[in-house]
Short mmCIF file of C-alpha atoms (C1' of nucleotides) in Angstrom, two decimals:
data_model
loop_
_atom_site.label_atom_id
_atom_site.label_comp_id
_atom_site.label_asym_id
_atom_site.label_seq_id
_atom_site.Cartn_x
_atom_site.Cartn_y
_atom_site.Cartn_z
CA UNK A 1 0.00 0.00 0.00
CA UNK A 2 1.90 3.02 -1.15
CA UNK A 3 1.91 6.26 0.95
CA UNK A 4 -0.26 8.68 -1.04
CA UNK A 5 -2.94 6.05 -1.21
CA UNK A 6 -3.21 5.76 2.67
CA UNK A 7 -3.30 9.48 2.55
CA UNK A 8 -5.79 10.10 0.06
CA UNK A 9 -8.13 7.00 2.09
CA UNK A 10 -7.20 8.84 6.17
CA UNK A 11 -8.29 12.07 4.64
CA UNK A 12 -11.50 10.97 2.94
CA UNK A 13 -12.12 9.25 5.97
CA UNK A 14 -11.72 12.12 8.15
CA UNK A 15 -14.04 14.45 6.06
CA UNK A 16 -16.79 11.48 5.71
CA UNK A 17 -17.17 12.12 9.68
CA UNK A 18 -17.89 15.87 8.97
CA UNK A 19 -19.72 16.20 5.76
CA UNK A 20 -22.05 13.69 4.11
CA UNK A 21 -20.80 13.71 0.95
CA UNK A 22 -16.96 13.74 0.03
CA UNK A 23 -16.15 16.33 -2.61
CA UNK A 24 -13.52 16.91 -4.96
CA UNK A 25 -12.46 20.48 -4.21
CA UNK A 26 -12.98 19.44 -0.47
CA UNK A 27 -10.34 16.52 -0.49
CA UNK A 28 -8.14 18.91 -2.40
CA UNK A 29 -8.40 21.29 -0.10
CA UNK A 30 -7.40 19.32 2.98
CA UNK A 31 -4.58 17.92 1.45
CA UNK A 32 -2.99 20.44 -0.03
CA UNK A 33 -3.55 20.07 -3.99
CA UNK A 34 -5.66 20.75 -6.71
CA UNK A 35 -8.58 19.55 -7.49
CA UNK A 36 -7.69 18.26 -10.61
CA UNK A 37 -5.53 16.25 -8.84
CA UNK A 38 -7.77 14.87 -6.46
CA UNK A 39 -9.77 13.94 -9.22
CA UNK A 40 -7.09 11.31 -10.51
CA UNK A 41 -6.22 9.62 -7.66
CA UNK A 42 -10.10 9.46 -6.76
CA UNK A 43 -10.60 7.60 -10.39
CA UNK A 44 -7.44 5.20 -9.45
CA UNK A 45 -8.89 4.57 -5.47
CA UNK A 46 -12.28 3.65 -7.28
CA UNK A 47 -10.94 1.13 -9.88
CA UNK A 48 -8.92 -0.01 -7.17
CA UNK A 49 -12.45 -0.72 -5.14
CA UNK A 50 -11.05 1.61 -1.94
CA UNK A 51 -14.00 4.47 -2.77
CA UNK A 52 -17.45 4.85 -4.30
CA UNK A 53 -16.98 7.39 -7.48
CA UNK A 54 -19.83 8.95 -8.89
CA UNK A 55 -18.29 12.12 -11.68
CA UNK A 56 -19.00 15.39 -9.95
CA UNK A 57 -21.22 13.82 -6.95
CA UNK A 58 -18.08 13.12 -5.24
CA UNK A 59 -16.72 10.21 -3.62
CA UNK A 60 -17.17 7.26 -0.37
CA UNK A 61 -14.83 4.76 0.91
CA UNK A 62 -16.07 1.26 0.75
CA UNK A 63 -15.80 -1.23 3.24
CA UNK A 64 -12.16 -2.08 2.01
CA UNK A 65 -11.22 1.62 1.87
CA UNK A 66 -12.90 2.07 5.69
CA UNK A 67 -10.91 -0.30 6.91
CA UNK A 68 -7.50 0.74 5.36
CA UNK A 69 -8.12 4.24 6.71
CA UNK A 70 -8.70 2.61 9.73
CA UNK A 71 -5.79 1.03 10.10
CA UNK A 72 -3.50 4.33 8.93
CA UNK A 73 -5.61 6.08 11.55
CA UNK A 74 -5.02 3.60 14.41
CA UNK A 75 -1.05 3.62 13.07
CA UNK A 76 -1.91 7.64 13.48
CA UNK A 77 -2.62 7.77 17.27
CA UNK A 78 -0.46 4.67 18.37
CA UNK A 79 2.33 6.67 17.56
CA UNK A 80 1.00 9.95 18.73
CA UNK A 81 0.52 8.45 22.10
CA UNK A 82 3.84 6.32 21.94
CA UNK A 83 5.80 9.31 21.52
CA UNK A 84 4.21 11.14 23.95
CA UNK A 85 4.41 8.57 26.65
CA UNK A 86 8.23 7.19 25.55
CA UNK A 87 9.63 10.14 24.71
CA UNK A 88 7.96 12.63 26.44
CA UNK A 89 7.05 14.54 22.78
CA UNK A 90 4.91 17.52 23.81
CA UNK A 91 1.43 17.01 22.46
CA UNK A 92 1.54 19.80 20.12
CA UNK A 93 4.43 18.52 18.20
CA UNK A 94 3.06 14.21 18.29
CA UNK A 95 0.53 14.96 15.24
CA UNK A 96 3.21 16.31 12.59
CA UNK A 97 5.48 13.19 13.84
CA UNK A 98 2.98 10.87 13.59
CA UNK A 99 1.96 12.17 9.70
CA UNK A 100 5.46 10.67 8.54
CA UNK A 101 5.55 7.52 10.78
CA UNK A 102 2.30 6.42 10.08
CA UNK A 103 3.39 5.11 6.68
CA UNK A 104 6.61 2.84 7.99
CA UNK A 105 4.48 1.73 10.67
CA UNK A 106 5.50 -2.64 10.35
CA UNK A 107 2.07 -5.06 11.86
CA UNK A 108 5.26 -6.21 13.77
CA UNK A 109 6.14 -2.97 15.48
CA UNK A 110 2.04 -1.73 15.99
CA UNK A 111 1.97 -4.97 17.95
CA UNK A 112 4.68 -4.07 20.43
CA UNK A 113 4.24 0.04 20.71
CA UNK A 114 0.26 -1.01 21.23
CA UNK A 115 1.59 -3.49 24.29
CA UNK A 116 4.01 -1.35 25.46
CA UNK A 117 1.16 1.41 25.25
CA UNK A 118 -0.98 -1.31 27.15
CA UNK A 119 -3.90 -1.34 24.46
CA UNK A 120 -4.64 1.87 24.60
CA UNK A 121 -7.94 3.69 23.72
CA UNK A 122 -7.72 7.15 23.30
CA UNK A 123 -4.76 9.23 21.59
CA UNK A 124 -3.28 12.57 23.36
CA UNK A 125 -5.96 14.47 21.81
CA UNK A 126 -8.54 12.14 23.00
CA UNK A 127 -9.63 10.68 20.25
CA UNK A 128 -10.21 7.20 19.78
CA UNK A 129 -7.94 4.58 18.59
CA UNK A 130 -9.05 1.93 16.39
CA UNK A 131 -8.56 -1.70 17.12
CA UNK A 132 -7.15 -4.12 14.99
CA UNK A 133 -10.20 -5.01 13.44
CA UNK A 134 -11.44 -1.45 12.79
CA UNK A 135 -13.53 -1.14 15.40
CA UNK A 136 -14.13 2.91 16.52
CA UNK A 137 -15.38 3.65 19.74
CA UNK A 138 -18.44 6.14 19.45
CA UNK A 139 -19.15 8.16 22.25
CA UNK A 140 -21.20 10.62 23.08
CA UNK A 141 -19.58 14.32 22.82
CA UNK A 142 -21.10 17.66 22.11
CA UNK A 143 -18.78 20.65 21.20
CA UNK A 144 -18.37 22.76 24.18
CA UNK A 145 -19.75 25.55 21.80
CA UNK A 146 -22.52 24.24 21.53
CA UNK A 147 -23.28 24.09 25.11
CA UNK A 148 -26.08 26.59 26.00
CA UNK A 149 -26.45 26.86 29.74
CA UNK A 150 -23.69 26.84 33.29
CA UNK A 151 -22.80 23.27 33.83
CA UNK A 152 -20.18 21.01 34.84
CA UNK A 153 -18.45 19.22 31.85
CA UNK A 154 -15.47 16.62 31.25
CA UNK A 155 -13.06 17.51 28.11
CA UNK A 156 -13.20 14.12 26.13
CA UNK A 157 -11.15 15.20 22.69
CA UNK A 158 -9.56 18.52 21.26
CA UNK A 159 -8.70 19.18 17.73
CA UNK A 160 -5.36 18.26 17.31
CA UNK A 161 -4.45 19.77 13.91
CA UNK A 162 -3.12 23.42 15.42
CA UNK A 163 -0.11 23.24 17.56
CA UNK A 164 -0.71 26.88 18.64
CA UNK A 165 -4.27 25.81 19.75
CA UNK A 166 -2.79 22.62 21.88
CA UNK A 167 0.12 25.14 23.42
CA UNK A 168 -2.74 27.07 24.56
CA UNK A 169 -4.38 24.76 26.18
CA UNK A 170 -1.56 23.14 27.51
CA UNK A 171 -0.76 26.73 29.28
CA UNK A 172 -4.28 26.78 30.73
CA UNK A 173 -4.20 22.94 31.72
CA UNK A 174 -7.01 21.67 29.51
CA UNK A 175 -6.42 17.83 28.51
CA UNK A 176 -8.72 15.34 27.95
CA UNK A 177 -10.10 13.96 30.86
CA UNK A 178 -9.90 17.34 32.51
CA UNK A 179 -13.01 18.80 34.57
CA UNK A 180 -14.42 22.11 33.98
CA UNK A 181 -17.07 24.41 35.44
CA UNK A 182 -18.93 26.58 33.01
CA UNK A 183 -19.60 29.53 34.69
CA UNK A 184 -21.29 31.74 32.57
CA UNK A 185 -21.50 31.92 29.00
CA UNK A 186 -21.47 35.63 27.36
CA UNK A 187 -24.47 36.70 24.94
CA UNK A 188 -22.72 38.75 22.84
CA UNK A 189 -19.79 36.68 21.17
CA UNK A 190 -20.75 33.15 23.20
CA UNK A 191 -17.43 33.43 25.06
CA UNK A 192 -17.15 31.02 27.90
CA UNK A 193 -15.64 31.31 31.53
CA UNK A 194 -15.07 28.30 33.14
CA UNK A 195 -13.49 27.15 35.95
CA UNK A 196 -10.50 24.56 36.21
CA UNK A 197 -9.05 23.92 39.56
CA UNK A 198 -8.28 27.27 41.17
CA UNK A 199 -8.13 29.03 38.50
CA UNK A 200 -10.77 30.54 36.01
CA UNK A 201 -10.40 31.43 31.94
CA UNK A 202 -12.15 32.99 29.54
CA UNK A 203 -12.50 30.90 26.43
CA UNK A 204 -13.31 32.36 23.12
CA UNK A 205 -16.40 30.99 20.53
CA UNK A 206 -13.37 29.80 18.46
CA UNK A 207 -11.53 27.82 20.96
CA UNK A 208 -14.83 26.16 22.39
CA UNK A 209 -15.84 25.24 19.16
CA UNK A 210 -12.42 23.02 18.93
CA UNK A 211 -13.46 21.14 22.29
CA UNK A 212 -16.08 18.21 22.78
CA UNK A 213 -16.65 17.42 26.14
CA UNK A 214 -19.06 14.30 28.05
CA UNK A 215 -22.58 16.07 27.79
CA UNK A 216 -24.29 16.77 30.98
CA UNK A 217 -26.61 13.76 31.17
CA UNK A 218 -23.84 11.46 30.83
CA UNK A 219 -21.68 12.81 33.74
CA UNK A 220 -23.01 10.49 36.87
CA UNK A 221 -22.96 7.61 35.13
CA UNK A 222 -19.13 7.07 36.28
CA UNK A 223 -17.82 7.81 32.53
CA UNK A 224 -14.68 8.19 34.14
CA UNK A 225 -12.88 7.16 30.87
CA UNK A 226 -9.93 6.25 32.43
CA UNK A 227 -6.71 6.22 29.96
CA UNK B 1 17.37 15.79 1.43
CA UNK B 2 14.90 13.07 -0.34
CA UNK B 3 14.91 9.77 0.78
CA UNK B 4 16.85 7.86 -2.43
CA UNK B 5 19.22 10.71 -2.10
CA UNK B 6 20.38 9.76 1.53
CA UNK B 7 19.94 5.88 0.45
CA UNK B 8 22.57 5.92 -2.13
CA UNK B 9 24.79 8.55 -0.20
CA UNK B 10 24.65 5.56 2.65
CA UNK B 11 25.25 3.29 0.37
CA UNK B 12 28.55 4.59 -0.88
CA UNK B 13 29.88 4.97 2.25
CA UNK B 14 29.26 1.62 3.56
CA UNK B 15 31.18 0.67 -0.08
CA UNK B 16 33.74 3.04 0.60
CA UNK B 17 34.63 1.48 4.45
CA UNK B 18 35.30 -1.82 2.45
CA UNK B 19 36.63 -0.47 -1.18
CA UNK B 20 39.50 2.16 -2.43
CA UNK B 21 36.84 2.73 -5.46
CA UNK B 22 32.97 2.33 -5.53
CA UNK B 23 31.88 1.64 -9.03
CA UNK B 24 28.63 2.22 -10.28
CA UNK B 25 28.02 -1.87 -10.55
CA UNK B 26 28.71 -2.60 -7.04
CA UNK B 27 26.70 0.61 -5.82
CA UNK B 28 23.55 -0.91 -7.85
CA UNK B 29 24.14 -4.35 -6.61
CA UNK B 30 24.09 -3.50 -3.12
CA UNK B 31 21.33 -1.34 -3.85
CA UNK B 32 19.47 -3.65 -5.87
CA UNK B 33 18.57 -0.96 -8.69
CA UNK B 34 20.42 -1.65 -12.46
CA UNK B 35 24.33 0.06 -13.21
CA UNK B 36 22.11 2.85 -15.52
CA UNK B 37 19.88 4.00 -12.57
CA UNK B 38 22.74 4.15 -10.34
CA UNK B 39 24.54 5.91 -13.27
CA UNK B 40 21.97 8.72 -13.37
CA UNK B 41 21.55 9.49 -9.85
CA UNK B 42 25.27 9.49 -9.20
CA UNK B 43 25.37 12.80 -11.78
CA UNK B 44 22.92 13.72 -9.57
CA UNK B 45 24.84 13.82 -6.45
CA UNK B 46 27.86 15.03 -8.42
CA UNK B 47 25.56 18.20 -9.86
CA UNK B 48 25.03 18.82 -5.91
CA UNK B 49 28.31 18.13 -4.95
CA UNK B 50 27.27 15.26 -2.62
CA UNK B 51 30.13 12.77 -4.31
CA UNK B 52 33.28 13.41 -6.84
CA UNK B 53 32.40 11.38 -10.22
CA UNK B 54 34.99 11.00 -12.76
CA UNK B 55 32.77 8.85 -15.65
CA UNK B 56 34.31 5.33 -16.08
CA UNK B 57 36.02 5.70 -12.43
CA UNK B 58 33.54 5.22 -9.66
CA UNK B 59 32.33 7.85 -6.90
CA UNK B 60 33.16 9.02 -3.25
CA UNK B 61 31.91 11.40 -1.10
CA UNK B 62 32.95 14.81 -0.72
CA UNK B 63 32.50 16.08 2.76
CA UNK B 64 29.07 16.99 2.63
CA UNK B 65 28.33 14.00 0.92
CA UNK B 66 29.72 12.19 4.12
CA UNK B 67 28.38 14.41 6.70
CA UNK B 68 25.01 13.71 5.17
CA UNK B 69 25.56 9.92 4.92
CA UNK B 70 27.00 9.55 8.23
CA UNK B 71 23.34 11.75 9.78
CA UNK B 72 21.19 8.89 7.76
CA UNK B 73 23.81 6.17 9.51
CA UNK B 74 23.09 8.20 12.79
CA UNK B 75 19.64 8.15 12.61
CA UNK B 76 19.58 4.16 11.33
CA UNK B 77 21.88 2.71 14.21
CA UNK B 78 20.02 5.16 17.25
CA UNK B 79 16.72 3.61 16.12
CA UNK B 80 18.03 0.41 15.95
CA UNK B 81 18.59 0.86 19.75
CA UNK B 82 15.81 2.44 20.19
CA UNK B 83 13.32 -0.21 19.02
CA UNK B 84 15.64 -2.83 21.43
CA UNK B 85 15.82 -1.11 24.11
CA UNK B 86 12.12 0.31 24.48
CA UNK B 87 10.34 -1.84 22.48
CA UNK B 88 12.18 -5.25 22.66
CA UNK B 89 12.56 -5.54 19.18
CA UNK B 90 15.11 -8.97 18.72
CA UNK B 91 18.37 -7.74 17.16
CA UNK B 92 17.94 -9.56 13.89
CA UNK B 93 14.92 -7.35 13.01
CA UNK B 94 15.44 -3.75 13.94
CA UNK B 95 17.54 -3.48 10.62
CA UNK B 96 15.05 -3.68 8.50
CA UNK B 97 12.48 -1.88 10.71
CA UNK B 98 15.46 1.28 10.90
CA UNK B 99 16.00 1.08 6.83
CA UNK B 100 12.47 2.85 7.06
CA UNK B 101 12.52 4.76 9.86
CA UNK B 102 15.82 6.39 9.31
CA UNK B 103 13.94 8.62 6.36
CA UNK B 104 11.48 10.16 8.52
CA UNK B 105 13.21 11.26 12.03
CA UNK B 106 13.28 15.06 12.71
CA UNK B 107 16.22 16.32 14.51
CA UNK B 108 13.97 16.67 17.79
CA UNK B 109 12.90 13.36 17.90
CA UNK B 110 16.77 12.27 17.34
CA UNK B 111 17.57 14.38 20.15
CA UNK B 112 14.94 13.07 22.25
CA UNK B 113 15.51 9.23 21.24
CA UNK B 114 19.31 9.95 21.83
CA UNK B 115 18.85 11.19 25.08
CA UNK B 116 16.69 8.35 26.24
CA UNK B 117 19.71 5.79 25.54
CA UNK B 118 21.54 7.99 27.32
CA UNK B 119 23.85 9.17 24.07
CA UNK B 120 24.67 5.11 23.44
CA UNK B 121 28.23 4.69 21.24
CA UNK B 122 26.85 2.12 19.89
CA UNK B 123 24.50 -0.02 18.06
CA UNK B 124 22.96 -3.24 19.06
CA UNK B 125 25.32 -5.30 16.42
CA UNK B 126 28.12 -3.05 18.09
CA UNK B 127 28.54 -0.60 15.06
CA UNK B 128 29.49 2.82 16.56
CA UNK B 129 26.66 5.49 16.32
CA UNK B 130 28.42 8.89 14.57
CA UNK B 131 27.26 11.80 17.00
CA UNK B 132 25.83 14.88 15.58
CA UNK B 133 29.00 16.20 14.15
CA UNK B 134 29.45 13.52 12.06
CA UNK B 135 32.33 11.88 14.28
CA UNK B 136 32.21 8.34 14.51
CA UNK B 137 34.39 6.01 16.90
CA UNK B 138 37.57 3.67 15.23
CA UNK B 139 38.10 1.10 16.96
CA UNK B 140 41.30 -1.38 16.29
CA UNK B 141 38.98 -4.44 15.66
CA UNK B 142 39.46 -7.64 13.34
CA UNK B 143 38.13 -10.39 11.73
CA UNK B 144 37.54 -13.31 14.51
CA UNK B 145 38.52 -15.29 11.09
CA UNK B 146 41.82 -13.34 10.47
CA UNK B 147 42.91 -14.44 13.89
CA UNK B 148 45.59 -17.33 13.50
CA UNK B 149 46.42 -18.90 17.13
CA UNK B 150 44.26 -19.57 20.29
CA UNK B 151 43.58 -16.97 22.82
CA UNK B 152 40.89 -14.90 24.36
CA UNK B 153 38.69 -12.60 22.59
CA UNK B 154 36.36 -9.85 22.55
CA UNK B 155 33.67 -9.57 20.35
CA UNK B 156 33.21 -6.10 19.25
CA UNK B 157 30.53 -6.21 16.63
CA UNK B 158 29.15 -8.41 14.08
CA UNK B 159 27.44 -7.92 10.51
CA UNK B 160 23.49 -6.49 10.38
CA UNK B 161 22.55 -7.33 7.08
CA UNK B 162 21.43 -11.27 7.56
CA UNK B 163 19.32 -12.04 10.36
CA UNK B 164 19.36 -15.38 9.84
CA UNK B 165 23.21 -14.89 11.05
CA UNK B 166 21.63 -12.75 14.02
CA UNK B 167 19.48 -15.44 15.18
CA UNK B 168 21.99 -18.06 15.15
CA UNK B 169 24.25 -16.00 17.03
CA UNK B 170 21.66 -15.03 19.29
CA UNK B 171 21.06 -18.97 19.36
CA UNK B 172 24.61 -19.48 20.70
CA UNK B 173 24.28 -16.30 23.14
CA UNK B 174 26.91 -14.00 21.24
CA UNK B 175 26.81 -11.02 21.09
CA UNK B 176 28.73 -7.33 21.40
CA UNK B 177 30.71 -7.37 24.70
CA UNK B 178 31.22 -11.23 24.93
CA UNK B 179 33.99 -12.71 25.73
CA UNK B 180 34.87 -16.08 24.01
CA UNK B 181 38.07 -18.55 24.22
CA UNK B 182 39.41 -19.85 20.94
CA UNK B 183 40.38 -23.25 21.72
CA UNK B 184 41.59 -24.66 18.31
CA UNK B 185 41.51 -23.51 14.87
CA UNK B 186 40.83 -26.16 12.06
CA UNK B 187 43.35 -26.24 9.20
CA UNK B 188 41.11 -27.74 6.72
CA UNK B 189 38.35 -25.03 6.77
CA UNK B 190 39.62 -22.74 9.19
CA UNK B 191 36.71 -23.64 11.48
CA UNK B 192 36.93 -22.30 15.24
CA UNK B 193 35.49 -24.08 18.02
CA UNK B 194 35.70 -21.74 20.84
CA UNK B 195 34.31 -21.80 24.57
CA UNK B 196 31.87 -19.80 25.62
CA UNK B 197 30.96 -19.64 29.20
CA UNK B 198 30.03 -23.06 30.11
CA UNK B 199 29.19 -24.33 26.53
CA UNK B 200 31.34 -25.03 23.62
CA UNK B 201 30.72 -24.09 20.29
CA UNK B 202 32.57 -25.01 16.50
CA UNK B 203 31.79 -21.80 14.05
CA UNK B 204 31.98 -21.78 10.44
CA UNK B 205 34.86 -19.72 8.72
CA UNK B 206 31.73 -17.77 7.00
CA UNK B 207 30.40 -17.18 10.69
CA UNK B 208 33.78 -16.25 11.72
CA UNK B 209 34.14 -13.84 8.78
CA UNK B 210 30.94 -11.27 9.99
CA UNK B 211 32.65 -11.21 13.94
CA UNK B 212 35.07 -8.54 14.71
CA UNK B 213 36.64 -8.82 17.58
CA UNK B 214 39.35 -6.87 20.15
CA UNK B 215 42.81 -7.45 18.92
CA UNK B 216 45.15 -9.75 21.92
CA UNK B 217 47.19 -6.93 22.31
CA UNK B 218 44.25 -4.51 23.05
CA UNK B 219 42.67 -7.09 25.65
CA UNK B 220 45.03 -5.73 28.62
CA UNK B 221 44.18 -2.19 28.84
CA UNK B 222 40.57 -2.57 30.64
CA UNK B 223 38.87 -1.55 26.82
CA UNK B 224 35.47 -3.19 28.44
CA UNK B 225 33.62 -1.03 26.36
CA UNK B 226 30.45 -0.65 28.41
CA UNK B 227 27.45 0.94 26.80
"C1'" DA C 1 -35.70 29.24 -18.33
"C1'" DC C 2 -31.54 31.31 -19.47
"C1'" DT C 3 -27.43 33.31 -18.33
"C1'" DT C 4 -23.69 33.42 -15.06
"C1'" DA C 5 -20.84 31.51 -11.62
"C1'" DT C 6 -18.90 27.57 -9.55
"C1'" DT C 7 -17.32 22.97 -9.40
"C1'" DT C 8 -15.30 19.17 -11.55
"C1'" DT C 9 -13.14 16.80 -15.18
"C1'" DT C 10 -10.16 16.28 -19.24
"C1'" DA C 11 -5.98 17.20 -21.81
"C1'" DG C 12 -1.36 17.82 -21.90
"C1'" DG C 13 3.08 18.37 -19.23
"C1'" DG C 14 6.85 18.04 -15.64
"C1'" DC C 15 9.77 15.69 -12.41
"C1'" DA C 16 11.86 11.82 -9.75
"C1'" DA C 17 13.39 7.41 -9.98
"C1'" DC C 18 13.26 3.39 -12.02
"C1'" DC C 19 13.69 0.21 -16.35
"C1'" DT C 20 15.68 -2.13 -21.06
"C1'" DA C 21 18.52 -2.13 -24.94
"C1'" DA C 22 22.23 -0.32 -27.50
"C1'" DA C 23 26.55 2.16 -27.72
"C1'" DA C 24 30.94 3.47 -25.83
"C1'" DA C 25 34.83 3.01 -22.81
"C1'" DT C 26 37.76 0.21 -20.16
"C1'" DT C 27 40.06 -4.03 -18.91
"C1'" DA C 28 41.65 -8.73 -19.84
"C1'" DA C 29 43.19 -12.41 -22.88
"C1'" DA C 30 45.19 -14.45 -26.88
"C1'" DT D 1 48.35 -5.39 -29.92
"C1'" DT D 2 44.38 -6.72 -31.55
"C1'" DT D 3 40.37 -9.06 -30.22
"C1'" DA D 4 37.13 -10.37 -26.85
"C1'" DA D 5 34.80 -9.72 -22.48
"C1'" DT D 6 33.27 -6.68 -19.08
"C1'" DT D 7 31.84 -2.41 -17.22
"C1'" DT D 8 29.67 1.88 -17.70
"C1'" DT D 9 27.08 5.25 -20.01
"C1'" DT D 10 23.53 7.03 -23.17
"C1'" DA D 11 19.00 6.94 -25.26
"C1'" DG D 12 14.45 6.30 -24.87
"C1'" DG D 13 10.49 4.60 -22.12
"C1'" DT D 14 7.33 3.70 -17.87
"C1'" DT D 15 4.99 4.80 -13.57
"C1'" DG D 16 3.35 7.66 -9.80
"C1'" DC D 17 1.85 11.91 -8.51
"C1'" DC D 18 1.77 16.40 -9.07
"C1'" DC D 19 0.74 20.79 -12.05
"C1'" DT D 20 -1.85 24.48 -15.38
"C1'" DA D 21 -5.24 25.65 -18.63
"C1'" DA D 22 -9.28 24.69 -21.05
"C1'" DA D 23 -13.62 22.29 -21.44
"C1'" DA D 24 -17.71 20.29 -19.51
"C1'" DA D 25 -21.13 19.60 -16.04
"C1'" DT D 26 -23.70 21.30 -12.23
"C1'" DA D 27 -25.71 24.89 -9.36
"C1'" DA D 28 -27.37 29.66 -8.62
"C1'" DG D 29 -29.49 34.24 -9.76
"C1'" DT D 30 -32.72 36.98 -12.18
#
DNA sequence: ACTTATTTTTAGGGCAACCTAAAAATTAAA
DNA sequence: TTTAATTTTTAGGTTGCCCTAAAAATAAGT
């Protein structure tokens, strides 16, 4: 499986969760090329039975192409986490890492950094790690934007595609797992204080909106989501 | 620096520790590519003054040339280590797994992995690791085959490119840092049965060709070499 | 519904790194 | 030293993945 295919399949992927259908000038966009190119990989994935193509309705993955994603996504976070927890990598820096090391990722070598890692489920981010089989855990999140009224929450997952958004974060303490008090939420630009600890922040509509937290009627149920 | 670039640039070097002259055959053998793919890349390197080329004659590396092959070795032998060390990777497979992995290590992740090993000299075969100025350790070493009367040896390091030979050494519990008796030497094949500990073993002259050892006259002076 | 704007595809190239086959240079042998 | 064998280079081609520019299909605006 050569490089640029497991690209092409881990982005198409990652857009399928967003958007219901998978566009051209989308794909191109997120990856960093034209369209036209997009379009000529897309035609070789499809002949290749990795993706659904339908000319200018824009593409799927199939159940072959889920699963490869799958796997170049679970090779993803593995790493993420293994150079986070071996190496002490800062988790702003594991993602751009992982991008190159997800391609000379051996079965062999998954095997041991997902022992070593003691099966793990969630990456630094939060998000969830694939099994072997390509098996995602779903669970319930909500965007902390979207979050309407004072409440106690749990971070689950943050975006981990800008450093400068992670270092930020990582100033104010906010991982996954962390606990935070939503104090108020303001009218006017839906800014968001909460408190963490002893100390209280001010989060801005465009930081919240890069946070999914354990929605309020989940939080007795002891979702403690232990790493 | 693209990844066939530092490939061949390795390549030449590990020719030119063996040969006066690397010719464009031997370069392709070892590389497994044909003499007129070899042929174009080296004018190539020669365009970026990576190697000297003089048509008919063979290559070598300028100094860049071998400041940039001796990074790639750098990179190769610390994740060899690494994938022992953390990940328990047997010795006769992290040569292959580091051939991939060598192409894709930033310098922070170097740093990091070379800090962890606690800035190792050398590799798990026993090859020294260059450090980041492109200085790398000489040793007076030889050929446990090239050694003509019975005595006590060290072995220093032995040949990474068959791990079939790995395993069988492995088998017999040699490795870097043993110490062995030759007993007797055979004539006929120059076969070696030497003592081990409490067993007793009879190697091969082609085993006894990929073992270097510590010279007799270097066993004295307390060289124990520890990593 | 028809024109305009946008999206997507096709057509034609470029570049890196490989290949085969033929030609040229070097080395070895008679 | 002339011929034969070997090594090395050149010439021309292929594949993968990208590009630009132009054409075609779809979507939007009046």
């Amino acid at each position: 499986m050569l490089k640029s295919i497991e690209d092409y399949l881990k982005n198409i992927y990652e857009l399928q969760e967003h958007f219901e259908r998978v566009t051209t000038n989308q794909l191109a966009e997120k990856m960093g090329i034209t369209p036209a190119s997009a379009t000529g990989m897309i035609k070789k994935l499809a002949a290749m039975n990795l993706v659904k193509y339908r000319p200018y309705q824009g593409v799927e993955l199939t159940d072959a192409g889920r699963l490869m994603a799958l796997e170049v996504i679970r090779h993803h976070r593995l790493i993420e986490l293994f150079l986070a927890k071996a190496l002490g990598v800062p988790w702003d820096r594991v993602h751009d890492e992982a991008e190159k090391w997800e391609h000379v990722l051996s079965e062999d070598i998954e095997e041991r950094i997902d022992r070593f890692l003691g099966s793990p489920r969630w990456d630094p981010h939060g998000a969830p790690i694939p099994d072997k089989a390509g098996n995602i855990e779903q669970r319930p999140r909500v965007r902390l934007c979207d979050i309407t009224h004072p409440q106690a929450v749990r971070v689950l997952e943050v975006s981990d595609h800008d450093p400068e958004l992670l270092r930020y974060l990582g100033k104010l303490n906010i991982y996954p797992q962390t606990d935070l008090t939503i104090l108020s939420i303001e009218p006017f630009d839906k800014s968001m204080t909460v408190r963490h600890q002893q100390s209280t922040h001010t989060l801005s509509a465009l930081v919240t909106s890069y946070i999914w937290v354990l929605p309020e009627e989940h939080m007795k149920k002891g979702q403690a989501n232990a790493v």
